[in-house]
């Protein structure tokens, strides 16, 4: 089993897609209206699979993002990502050291979803493993 991607409800589809594009996401496609709203499926440039699904439903704005704490996006060059976001008008907190060789930043999307770009130390697997907690 694996979790392919989370779906995040968004109030403004175009502003949200612009925000996620600034983070580096690419649009794969859009799903016609479902009972949950209209999903747009996104992937990161180096990933073959969809990794995020903003879901828009006109008339149903996002009122609370407290249930989603911080989806994480891996970046090879965190400083360049934060600079690119700033150049595009997206405020990001400065990168901070968050563990041996690991750096993170905080970014907030149009609806208040907090996103955490992370740079793992050299040689680290593409995600967290049990070894990170040993």
CSV table of C-alpha atoms in Angstrom, one decimal:
chain,number,residue,atom,x,y,z
A,1,UNK,CA,0.0,0.0,0.0
A,2,UNK,CA,1.0,3.6,-0.5
A,3,UNK,CA,-0.6,7.0,-0.3
A,4,UNK,CA,-0.5,8.4,-3.9
A,5,UNK,CA,-1.4,12.0,-3.1
A,6,UNK,CA,-3.4,14.3,-0.8
A,7,UNK,CA,-6.3,16.4,-2.0
A,8,UNK,CA,-6.5,19.9,-0.6
A,9,UNK,CA,-9.6,22.0,-1.0
A,10,UNK,CA,-8.9,25.4,-2.5
A,11,UNK,CA,-11.1,28.6,-2.7
A,12,UNK,CA,-9.6,30.2,-5.8
A,13,UNK,CA,-8.5,27.7,-8.4
A,14,UNK,CA,-6.3,30.0,-10.5
A,15,UNK,CA,-4.5,31.6,-7.6
A,16,UNK,CA,-3.9,28.2,-6.1
A,17,UNK,CA,-2.6,26.8,-9.3
A,18,UNK,CA,-0.3,29.8,-9.7
A,19,UNK,CA,1.0,29.2,-6.1
A,20,UNK,CA,1.7,25.5,-6.7
A,21,UNK,CA,3.3,26.2,-10.1
A,22,UNK,CA,5.7,28.6,-8.3
A,23,UNK,CA,6.6,25.7,-6.0
A,24,UNK,CA,7.4,23.7,-9.1
A,25,UNK,CA,4.3,21.6,-9.6
A,26,UNK,CA,3.2,20.8,-13.2
A,27,UNK,CA,-0.5,20.3,-14.1
A,28,UNK,CA,-1.2,16.8,-15.3
A,29,UNK,CA,-4.9,17.3,-15.9
A,30,UNK,CA,-8.3,18.3,-14.6
A,31,UNK,CA,-11.1,16.0,-13.6
A,32,UNK,CA,-14.7,17.1,-14.4
A,33,UNK,CA,-16.9,18.0,-11.5
A,34,UNK,CA,-17.3,15.2,-8.9
A,35,UNK,CA,-19.3,15.1,-5.7
A,36,UNK,CA,-16.3,16.5,-3.9
A,37,UNK,CA,-15.7,19.4,-6.4
A,38,UNK,CA,-13.4,19.7,-9.4
A,39,UNK,CA,-9.9,18.3,-8.8
A,40,UNK,CA,-6.8,19.3,-10.7
A,41,UNK,CA,-4.0,16.8,-10.6
A,42,UNK,CA,-0.4,18.0,-10.2
A,43,UNK,CA,3.0,16.4,-10.1
A,44,UNK,CA,6.5,17.6,-9.4
A,45,UNK,CA,9.0,17.9,-12.3
A,46,UNK,CA,11.1,14.9,-11.3
A,47,UNK,CA,8.3,12.7,-10.2
A,48,UNK,CA,6.4,10.4,-12.6
A,49,UNK,CA,3.2,10.4,-10.5
A,50,UNK,CA,0.6,12.9,-9.4
A,51,UNK,CA,1.5,14.1,-5.9
A,52,UNK,CA,-1.1,16.8,-5.1
A,53,UNK,CA,-4.7,17.4,-6.0
A,54,UNK,CA,-6.2,20.8,-5.4
A,55,UNK,CA,-9.9,20.5,-5.3
A,56,UNK,CA,-12.1,23.5,-6.2
A,57,UNK,CA,-15.8,23.9,-5.6
A,58,UNK,CA,-17.3,27.3,-6.3
A,59,UNK,CA,-19.4,28.5,-3.5
A,60,UNK,CA,-17.5,26.4,-0.9
A,61,UNK,CA,-14.6,28.4,0.3
A,62,UNK,CA,-11.8,27.0,2.5
A,63,UNK,CA,-12.6,28.1,6.1
A,64,UNK,CA,-10.2,25.9,8.1
A,65,UNK,CA,-6.9,24.5,7.2
A,66,UNK,CA,-6.1,23.2,10.7
A,67,UNK,CA,-6.6,19.6,9.8
A,68,UNK,CA,-3.7,19.6,7.3
A,69,UNK,CA,-0.5,20.6,9.1
A,70,UNK,CA,2.2,20.9,6.4
A,71,UNK,CA,2.6,18.8,3.2
A,72,UNK,CA,6.4,18.5,2.5
A,73,UNK,CA,8.0,19.2,-0.9
A,74,UNK,CA,11.6,18.1,-1.4
A,75,UNK,CA,13.9,20.6,-3.1
A,76,UNK,CA,17.4,20.0,-4.3
A,77,UNK,CA,18.3,23.7,-3.9
A,78,UNK,CA,16.2,25.2,-1.1
A,79,UNK,CA,17.8,28.6,-1.3
A,80,UNK,CA,17.0,28.8,-5.1
A,81,UNK,CA,13.4,27.7,-4.5
A,82,UNK,CA,12.9,30.4,-1.8
A,83,UNK,CA,14.4,33.0,-4.1
A,84,UNK,CA,12.3,31.9,-7.1
A,85,UNK,CA,9.2,32.1,-4.9
A,86,UNK,CA,10.1,35.6,-3.7
A,87,UNK,CA,10.6,36.7,-7.3
A,88,UNK,CA,7.1,35.4,-8.1
A,89,UNK,CA,5.6,37.3,-5.1
A,90,UNK,CA,5.2,34.2,-2.8
A,91,UNK,CA,6.6,34.9,0.6
A,92,UNK,CA,8.6,32.1,2.2
A,93,UNK,CA,10.2,32.0,5.5
A,94,UNK,CA,14.0,31.8,5.4
A,95,UNK,CA,15.6,28.4,5.2
A,96,UNK,CA,16.6,27.1,8.6
A,97,UNK,CA,18.7,24.1,9.7
A,98,UNK,CA,16.3,21.5,11.1
A,99,UNK,CA,18.6,18.5,11.7
A,100,UNK,CA,22.0,17.2,10.6
A,101,UNK,CA,22.3,18.4,7.0
A,102,UNK,CA,18.5,19.0,6.6
A,103,UNK,CA,17.1,22.5,5.9
A,104,UNK,CA,13.5,23.5,5.7
A,105,UNK,CA,11.4,26.6,4.9
A,106,UNK,CA,7.8,27.5,5.4
A,107,UNK,CA,5.4,28.8,2.7
A,108,UNK,CA,1.7,29.6,3.0
A,109,UNK,CA,-0.6,29.1,0.1
A,110,UNK,CA,-3.6,31.4,-0.8
A,111,UNK,CA,-6.0,29.5,1.4
A,112,UNK,CA,-3.6,29.2,4.4
A,113,UNK,CA,-2.2,25.7,3.7
A,114,UNK,CA,1.3,25.6,5.1
A,115,UNK,CA,3.8,23.9,2.8
A,116,UNK,CA,7.3,22.8,4.0
A,117,UNK,CA,10.0,22.7,1.3
A,118,UNK,CA,12.9,20.5,2.6
A,119,UNK,CA,16.4,19.7,1.4
A,120,UNK,CA,17.7,16.4,2.7
A,121,UNK,CA,21.4,16.0,3.4
A,122,UNK,CA,23.6,14.6,0.6
A,123,UNK,CA,23.0,10.8,0.1
A,124,UNK,CA,19.7,10.8,2.0
A,125,UNK,CA,16.9,8.8,0.4
A,126,UNK,CA,14.1,10.6,-1.4
A,127,UNK,CA,11.9,10.5,1.7
A,128,UNK,CA,12.0,9.8,5.4
A,129,UNK,CA,12.7,6.2,6.5
A,130,UNK,CA,13.1,4.4,9.8
A,131,UNK,CA,16.8,5.3,9.7
A,132,UNK,CA,15.8,9.0,10.4
A,133,UNK,CA,14.5,7.9,13.8
A,134,UNK,CA,17.2,5.4,14.8
